[in-house]
Amino acid sequence: MNTLAGKRVLVVDDEPLNLKVATRMLKKLSMEAIPAEAGQAAIDLAISEHFDVVLLDVQMPGLDGFETAKLMRENDIIAPIIAYTAHALGSDIERCLDAGMNEHIAKPVLLEDLEATIRKVLNNVK
């Protein structure tokens, strides 16, 4: 049984190609991917709709991923947030956690790694 089937993922990235790739990967996992191209759009969606997971790019113009995650938490968004970024330095990972993100995954990501990270954050929610 696929426990990820039907789970809703808010995918936030300012790069259309990255959104497309992440969306395709999530669909392969039978998950529903809802894209947002900016931090404020993601916050608005997260407030108005239910998401099981948020996949959040850190480097974005305007509200970056750190500020977006912080504002989501301030607005009582409890869905696990996975930082999805090309930056995998220890200090960046620490900043992600300090901003309210639950986990970190580096781009480019393999399908198996994305699946494992999503399963990990969902298991920690229970």
CSV table of N, CA and C in Angstrom, one decimal:
chain,number,residue,atom,x,y,z
A,1,MET,N,0.8,-1.2,0.0
A,1,MET,CA,0.0,0.0,0.0
A,1,MET,C,0.9,1.2,0.0
A,2,ASN,N,0.6,2.2,-0.8
A,2,ASN,CA,1.3,3.4,-0.9
A,2,ASN,C,0.7,4.5,0.0
A,3,THR,N,1.4,4.7,1.2
A,3,THR,CA,0.9,5.6,2.2
A,3,THR,C,1.0,7.1,1.7
A,4,LEU,N,1.7,7.3,0.7
A,4,LEU,CA,1.9,8.7,0.2
A,4,LEU,C,0.7,9.1,-0.8
A,5,ALA,N,0.1,8.1,-1.3
A,5,ALA,CA,-1.0,8.3,-2.4
A,5,ALA,C,-2.0,9.3,-1.9
A,6,GLY,N,-2.2,10.3,-2.7
A,6,GLY,CA,-3.3,11.3,-2.4
A,6,GLY,C,-2.8,12.4,-1.4
A,7,LYS,N,-1.6,12.3,-0.9
A,7,LYS,CA,-1.1,13.4,0.0
A,7,LYS,C,-0.9,14.7,-0.8
A,8,ARG,N,-1.2,15.8,-0.2
A,8,ARG,CA,-1.1,17.1,-0.9
A,8,ARG,C,0.2,17.8,-0.6
A,9,VAL,N,1.0,18.1,-1.6
A,9,VAL,CA,2.3,18.8,-1.4
A,9,VAL,C,2.3,20.2,-2.0
A,10,LEU,N,2.5,21.2,-1.3
A,10,LEU,CA,2.7,22.6,-1.8
A,10,LEU,C,4.2,22.7,-2.2
A,11,VAL,N,4.4,22.9,-3.5
A,11,VAL,CA,5.7,23.0,-4.1
A,11,VAL,C,6.0,24.4,-4.4
A,12,VAL,N,7.0,25.0,-3.7
A,12,VAL,CA,7.3,26.4,-3.8
A,12,VAL,C,8.7,26.6,-4.4
A,13,ASP,N,8.7,27.2,-5.6
A,13,ASP,CA,10.0,27.5,-6.3
A,13,ASP,C,9.8,28.6,-7.4
A,14,ASP,N,10.7,29.5,-7.5
A,14,ASP,CA,10.5,30.6,-8.4
A,14,ASP,C,11.0,30.2,-9.8
A,15,GLU,N,11.6,29.0,-10.0
A,15,GLU,CA,12.0,28.5,-11.3
A,15,GLU,C,11.0,27.6,-11.8
A,16,PRO,N,10.4,27.9,-13.0
A,16,PRO,CA,9.3,27.0,-13.5
A,16,PRO,C,9.8,25.6,-13.8
A,17,LEU,N,11.1,25.5,-14.3
A,17,LEU,CA,11.6,24.1,-14.6
A,17,LEU,C,11.7,23.3,-13.3
A,18,ASN,N,12.1,23.9,-12.2
A,18,ASN,CA,12.2,23.2,-10.9
A,18,ASN,C,10.8,22.8,-10.4
A,19,LEU,N,9.8,23.7,-10.6
A,19,LEU,CA,8.5,23.3,-10.2
A,19,LEU,C,8.0,22.1,-11.0
A,20,LYS,N,8.3,22.1,-12.3
A,20,LYS,CA,7.8,21.1,-13.2
A,20,LYS,C,8.5,19.7,-12.8
A,21,VAL,N,9.8,19.7,-12.6
A,21,VAL,CA,10.5,18.5,-12.2
A,21,VAL,C,9.9,18.0,-10.9
A,22,ALA,N,9.8,18.8,-9.9
A,22,ALA,CA,9.3,18.4,-8.6
A,22,ALA,C,7.9,17.9,-8.7
A,23,THR,N,7.1,18.5,-9.5
A,23,THR,CA,5.7,18.1,-9.6
A,23,THR,C,5.6,16.7,-10.3
A,24,ARG,N,6.4,16.5,-11.3
A,24,ARG,CA,6.5,15.2,-11.9
A,24,ARG,C,6.9,14.1,-11.0
A,25,MET,N,7.9,14.4,-10.2
A,25,MET,CA,8.4,13.4,-9.2
A,25,MET,C,7.3,13.0,-8.2
A,26,LEU,N,6.6,14.1,-7.7
A,26,LEU,CA,5.6,13.8,-6.7
A,26,LEU,C,4.4,13.0,-7.3
A,27,LYS,N,4.1,13.3,-8.6
A,27,LYS,CA,3.1,12.5,-9.3
A,27,LYS,C,3.5,11.0,-9.4
A,28,LYS,N,4.8,10.8,-9.6
A,28,LYS,CA,5.2,9.4,-9.7
A,28,LYS,C,5.0,8.7,-8.3
A,29,LEU,N,5.0,9.5,-7.3
A,29,LEU,CA,4.7,8.9,-5.9
A,29,LEU,C,3.3,8.9,-5.6
A,30,SER,N,2.4,9.2,-6.6
A,30,SER,CA,1.0,9.3,-6.5
A,30,SER,C,0.5,10.4,-5.5
A,31,MET,N,1.3,11.4,-5.4
A,31,MET,CA,1.0,12.6,-4.6
A,31,MET,C,0.4,13.7,-5.4
A,32,GLU,N,-0.3,14.6,-4.8
A,32,GLU,CA,-0.9,15.7,-5.5
A,32,GLU,C,0.0,16.9,-5.3
A,33,ALA,N,0.6,17.5,-6.3
A,33,ALA,CA,1.5,18.6,-6.2
A,33,ALA,C,0.8,19.9,-6.6
A,34,ILE,N,0.8,20.9,-5.7
A,34,ILE,CA,0.2,22.2,-6.0
A,34,ILE,C,1.3,23.2,-6.1
A,35,PRO,N,1.6,23.8,-7.2
A,35,PRO,CA,2.7,24.7,-7.3
A,35,PRO,C,2.4,26.2,-6.9
A,36,ALA,N,3.5,26.8,-6.4
A,36,ALA,CA,3.5,28.2,-6.1
A,36,ALA,C,4.9,28.8,-6.5
A,37,GLU,N,4.9,29.9,-7.2
A,37,GLU,CA,6.1,30.5,-7.7
A,37,GLU,C,6.7,31.6,-6.8
A,38,ALA,N,6.1,31.8,-5.6
A,38,ALA,CA,6.6,32.9,-4.7
A,38,ALA,C,6.2,32.6,-3.3
A,39,GLY,N,7.0,33.2,-2.4
A,39,GLY,CA,6.7,33.0,-1.0
A,39,GLY,C,5.3,33.4,-0.5
A,40,GLN,N,4.9,34.6,-0.9
A,40,GLN,CA,3.6,35.1,-0.4
A,40,GLN,C,2.5,34.3,-1.0
A,41,ALA,N,2.6,33.8,-2.3
A,41,ALA,CA,1.6,33.0,-2.9
A,41,ALA,C,1.5,31.7,-2.1
A,42,ALA,N,2.6,31.1,-1.7
A,42,ALA,CA,2.7,29.9,-0.9
A,42,ALA,C,2.0,30.1,0.5
A,43,ILE,N,2.3,31.2,1.1
A,43,ILE,CA,1.7,31.5,2.4
A,43,ILE,C,0.2,31.5,2.3
A,44,ASP,N,-0.3,32.3,1.3
A,44,ASP,CA,-1.7,32.4,1.0
A,44,ASP,C,-2.4,31.1,0.8
A,45,LEU,N,-1.8,30.2,0.0
A,45,LEU,CA,-2.3,28.9,-0.3
A,45,LEU,C,-2.3,28.1,1.0
A,46,ALA,N,-1.2,28.1,1.7
A,46,ALA,CA,-1.1,27.3,3.0
A,46,ALA,C,-2.2,27.7,4.0
A,47,ILE,N,-2.5,29.0,4.0
A,47,ILE,CA,-3.5,29.5,5.0
A,47,ILE,C,-4.9,29.0,4.5
A,48,SER,N,-5.2,29.0,3.2
A,48,SER,CA,-6.5,28.7,2.8
A,48,SER,C,-6.8,27.3,2.4
A,49,GLU,N,-5.8,26.4,2.3
A,49,GLU,CA,-6.0,25.0,1.9
A,49,GLU,C,-5.1,24.1,2.8
A,50,HIS,N,-5.5,22.9,2.9
A,50,HIS,CA,-4.7,21.9,3.7
A,50,HIS,C,-3.6,21.3,2.8
A,51,PHE,N,-2.4,21.2,3.4
A,51,PHE,CA,-1.3,20.5,2.7
A,51,PHE,C,-0.7,19.6,3.7
A,52,ASP,N,-0.3,18.4,3.3
A,52,ASP,CA,0.4,17.4,4.1
A,52,ASP,C,1.9,17.7,4.3
A,53,VAL,N,2.4,18.3,3.2
A,53,VAL,CA,3.9,18.7,3.2
A,53,VAL,C,4.1,19.9,2.4
A,54,VAL,N,5.1,20.7,2.7
A,54,VAL,CA,5.5,21.8,1.9
A,54,VAL,C,6.9,21.6,1.5
A,55,LEU,N,7.2,21.7,0.2
A,55,LEU,CA,8.5,21.5,-0.4
A,55,LEU,C,8.9,22.9,-0.8
A,56,LEU,N,9.9,23.5,-0.1
A,56,LEU,CA,10.1,25.0,-0.2
A,56,LEU,C,11.6,25.3,-0.6
A,57,ASP,N,11.7,26.0,-1.8
A,57,ASP,CA,13.0,26.5,-2.2
A,57,ASP,C,13.4,27.6,-1.3
A,58,VAL,N,14.7,27.6,-1.0
A,58,VAL,CA,15.3,28.6,-0.1
A,58,VAL,C,15.6,29.9,-0.8
A,59,GLN,N,16.2,29.8,-2.0
A,59,GLN,CA,16.7,31.0,-2.8
A,59,GLN,C,15.6,31.5,-3.7
A,60,MET,N,14.8,32.5,-3.3
A,60,MET,CA,13.8,33.1,-4.1
A,60,MET,C,13.8,34.6,-4.0
A,61,PRO,N,13.4,35.3,-5.0
A,61,PRO,CA,13.3,36.8,-4.9
A,61,PRO,C,12.1,37.1,-4.0
A,62,GLY,N,12.2,38.3,-3.5
A,62,GLY,CA,11.1,38.7,-2.6
A,62,GLY,C,11.3,38.0,-1.3
A,63,LEU,N,10.2,37.3,-0.8
A,63,LEU,CA,10.3,36.5,0.4
A,63,LEU,C,11.1,35.3,0.1
A,64,ASP,N,12.3,35.1,0.7
A,64,ASP,CA,13.0,33.9,0.5
A,64,ASP,C,12.4,32.7,1.3
A,65,GLY,N,13.0,31.6,1.1
A,65,GLY,CA,12.4,30.4,1.8
A,65,GLY,C,12.5,30.5,3.3
A,66,PHE,N,13.5,31.1,3.9
A,66,PHE,CA,13.6,31.2,5.3
A,66,PHE,C,12.5,32.1,5.9
A,67,GLU,N,12.2,33.2,5.2
A,67,GLU,CA,11.2,34.1,5.7
A,67,GLU,C,9.8,33.5,5.4
A,68,THR,N,9.7,32.8,4.3
A,68,THR,CA,8.4,32.2,4.0
A,68,THR,C,8.1,31.1,5.1
A,69,ALA,N,9.0,30.3,5.4
A,69,ALA,CA,8.8,29.3,6.5
A,69,ALA,C,8.5,29.9,7.8
A,70,LYS,N,9.2,31.0,8.1
A,70,LYS,CA,8.9,31.7,9.4
A,70,LYS,C,7.5,32.2,9.4
A,71,LEU,N,7.1,32.8,8.3
A,71,LEU,CA,5.7,33.4,8.3
A,71,LEU,C,4.7,32.3,8.3
A,72,MET,N,4.9,31.2,7.6
A,72,MET,CA,4.0,30.1,7.7
A,72,MET,C,3.8,29.6,9.1
A,73,ARG,N,4.9,29.5,9.9
A,73,ARG,CA,4.8,29.0,11.3
A,73,ARG,C,4.0,30.1,12.1
A,74,GLU,N,4.3,31.4,11.8
A,74,GLU,CA,3.6,32.4,12.6
A,74,GLU,C,2.1,32.4,12.3
A,75,ASN,N,1.7,31.9,11.1
A,75,ASN,CA,0.3,31.8,10.7
A,75,ASN,C,-0.3,30.4,11.1
A,76,ASP,N,0.4,29.7,11.9
A,76,ASP,CA,-0.1,28.4,12.4
A,76,ASP,C,-0.2,27.3,11.4
A,77,ILE,N,0.7,27.4,10.4
A,77,ILE,CA,0.8,26.3,9.4
A,77,ILE,C,1.6,25.2,10.0
A,78,ILE,N,1.0,24.0,10.2
A,78,ILE,CA,1.7,23.0,10.9
A,78,ILE,C,2.3,21.9,10.0
A,79,ALA,N,2.0,22.0,8.7
A,79,ALA,CA,2.5,21.0,7.8
A,79,ALA,C,4.0,20.9,7.8
A,80,PRO,N,4.6,19.8,7.8
A,80,PRO,CA,6.1,19.7,7.7
A,80,PRO,C,6.6,20.5,6.5
A,81,ILE,N,7.7,21.2,6.7
A,81,ILE,CA,8.3,22.0,5.6
A,81,ILE,C,9.7,21.4,5.3
A,82,ILE,N,9.9,21.0,4.1
A,82,ILE,CA,11.2,20.5,3.6
A,82,ILE,C,11.9,21.6,2.8
A,83,ALA,N,13.1,22.0,3.2
A,83,ALA,CA,13.9,22.9,2.4
A,83,ALA,C,14.4,22.2,1.2
A,84,TYR,N,14.2,22.8,0.0
A,84,TYR,CA,14.6,22.2,-1.2
A,84,TYR,C,15.5,23.2,-1.9
A,85,THR,N,16.8,22.9,-1.8
A,85,THR,CA,17.8,23.9,-2.2
A,85,THR,C,19.1,23.4,-2.7
A,86,ALA,N,19.8,24.2,-3.5
A,86,ALA,CA,21.1,23.8,-4.0
A,86,ALA,C,22.1,24.0,-3.0
A,87,HIS,N,21.8,24.7,-1.9
A,87,HIS,CA,22.8,24.9,-0.8
A,87,HIS,C,22.7,23.9,0.3
A,88,ALA,N,23.7,23.1,0.5
A,88,ALA,CA,23.7,22.1,1.5
A,88,ALA,C,24.7,22.2,2.6
A,89,LEU,N,25.2,23.5,2.8
A,89,LEU,CA,26.2,23.7,3.8
A,89,LEU,C,25.5,23.6,5.2
A,90,GLY,N,26.3,23.2,6.2
A,90,GLY,CA,25.8,23.0,7.5
A,90,GLY,C,25.1,24.3,8.1
A,91,SER,N,25.7,25.5,7.8
A,91,SER,CA,25.1,26.7,8.3
A,91,SER,C,23.7,26.9,7.6
A,92,ASP,N,23.6,26.6,6.3
A,92,ASP,CA,22.3,26.7,5.7
A,92,ASP,C,21.3,25.8,6.2
A,93,ILE,N,21.7,24.5,6.6
A,93,ILE,CA,20.8,23.6,7.2
A,93,ILE,C,20.3,24.1,8.5
A,94,GLU,N,21.2,24.6,9.3
A,94,GLU,CA,20.9,25.2,10.6
A,94,GLU,C,19.9,26.4,10.4
A,95,ARG,N,20.1,27.2,9.5
A,95,ARG,CA,19.2,28.3,9.2
A,95,ARG,C,17.8,27.8,8.8
A,96,CYS,N,17.7,26.7,8.1
A,96,CYS,CA,16.4,26.1,7.7
A,96,CYS,C,15.7,25.7,8.9
A,97,LEU,N,16.4,25.0,9.8
A,97,LEU,CA,15.7,24.5,11.0
A,97,LEU,C,15.3,25.6,11.9
A,98,ASP,N,16.1,26.7,12.0
A,98,ASP,CA,15.8,27.8,12.8
A,98,ASP,C,14.6,28.6,12.3
A,99,ALA,N,14.4,28.5,11.0
A,99,ALA,CA,13.2,29.2,10.4
A,99,ALA,C,11.9,28.4,10.5
A,100,GLY,N,12.0,27.2,11.0
A,100,GLY,CA,10.8,26.4,11.2
A,100,GLY,C,10.7,25.3,10.3
A,101,MET,N,11.7,25.0,9.4
A,101,MET,CA,11.6,23.9,8.5
A,101,MET,C,12.0,22.6,9.3
A,102,ASN,N,11.4,21.5,8.8
A,102,ASN,CA,11.6,20.2,9.5
A,102,ASN,C,12.8,19.4,8.9
A,103,GLU,N,13.1,19.6,7.7
A,103,GLU,CA,14.1,18.7,7.0
A,103,GLU,C,14.7,19.5,5.8
A,104,HIS,N,15.7,19.0,5.3
A,104,HIS,CA,16.5,19.6,4.2
A,104,HIS,C,16.8,18.6,3.1
A,105,ILE,N,16.6,19.0,1.9
A,105,ILE,CA,17.0,18.1,0.8
A,105,ILE,C,17.7,18.9,-0.3
A,106,ALA,N,18.8,18.4,-0.9
A,106,ALA,CA,19.6,19.2,-1.8
A,106,ALA,C,19.2,18.9,-3.2
A,107,LYS,N,19.2,20.0,-4.1
A,107,LYS,CA,18.9,19.8,-5.5
A,107,LYS,C,20.3,19.5,-6.2
A,108,PRO,N,20.3,18.7,-7.2
A,108,PRO,CA,19.2,18.0,-7.7
A,108,PRO,C,18.9,16.8,-6.8
A,109,VAL,N,17.7,16.3,-6.8
A,109,VAL,CA,17.3,15.3,-5.9
A,109,VAL,C,16.8,14.0,-6.7
A,110,LEU,N,17.2,12.9,-6.2
A,110,LEU,CA,16.7,11.6,-6.8
A,110,LEU,C,15.3,11.3,-6.2
A,111,LEU,N,14.5,10.7,-7.0
A,111,LEU,CA,13.2,10.3,-6.6
A,111,LEU,C,13.2,9.5,-5.3
A,112,GLU,N,14.1,8.6,-5.1
A,112,GLU,CA,14.2,7.8,-3.9
A,112,GLU,C,14.5,8.6,-2.7
A,113,ASP,N,15.3,9.6,-2.8
A,113,ASP,CA,15.7,10.5,-1.7
A,113,ASP,C,14.5,11.4,-1.3
A,114,LEU,N,13.8,11.9,-2.4
A,114,LEU,CA,12.6,12.8,-2.1
A,114,LEU,C,11.6,11.9,-1.3
A,115,GLU,N,11.3,10.7,-1.8
A,115,GLU,CA,10.4,9.9,-1.2
A,115,GLU,C,10.7,9.6,0.3
A,116,ALA,N,12.0,9.3,0.5
A,116,ALA,CA,12.5,9.0,1.9
A,116,ALA,C,12.3,10.2,2.8
A,117,THR,N,12.6,11.3,2.3
A,117,THR,CA,12.5,12.6,3.1
A,117,THR,C,11.1,12.9,3.4
A,118,ILE,N,10.2,12.7,2.5
A,118,ILE,CA,8.8,13.0,2.7
A,118,ILE,C,8.2,12.0,3.7
A,119,ARG,N,8.6,10.7,3.6
A,119,ARG,CA,8.1,9.7,4.5
A,119,ARG,C,8.7,10.0,5.9
A,120,LYS,N,9.9,10.5,6.0
A,120,LYS,CA,10.5,10.8,7.3
A,120,LYS,C,9.7,11.9,8.0
A,121,VAL,N,9.4,13.0,7.3
A,121,VAL,CA,8.7,14.1,8.0
A,121,VAL,C,7.3,13.7,8.3
A,122,LEU,N,6.6,12.9,7.4
A,122,LEU,CA,5.3,12.5,7.7
A,122,LEU,C,5.2,11.6,8.9
A,123,ASN,N,6.2,10.7,9.0
A,123,ASN,CA,6.2,9.8,10.2
A,123,ASN,C,6.5,10.5,11.5
A,124,ASN,N,7.2,11.7,11.4
A,124,ASN,CA,7.5,12.5,12.6
A,124,ASN,C,6.3,13.3,13.1
A,125,VAL,N,5.3,13.4,12.2
A,125,VAL,CA,4.1,14.2,12.5
A,125,VAL,C,3.1,13.4,13.4
A,126,LYS,N,3.1,12.1,13.2
A,126,LYS,CA,2.2,11.2,13.9
A,126,LYS,C,2.3,11.3,15.4
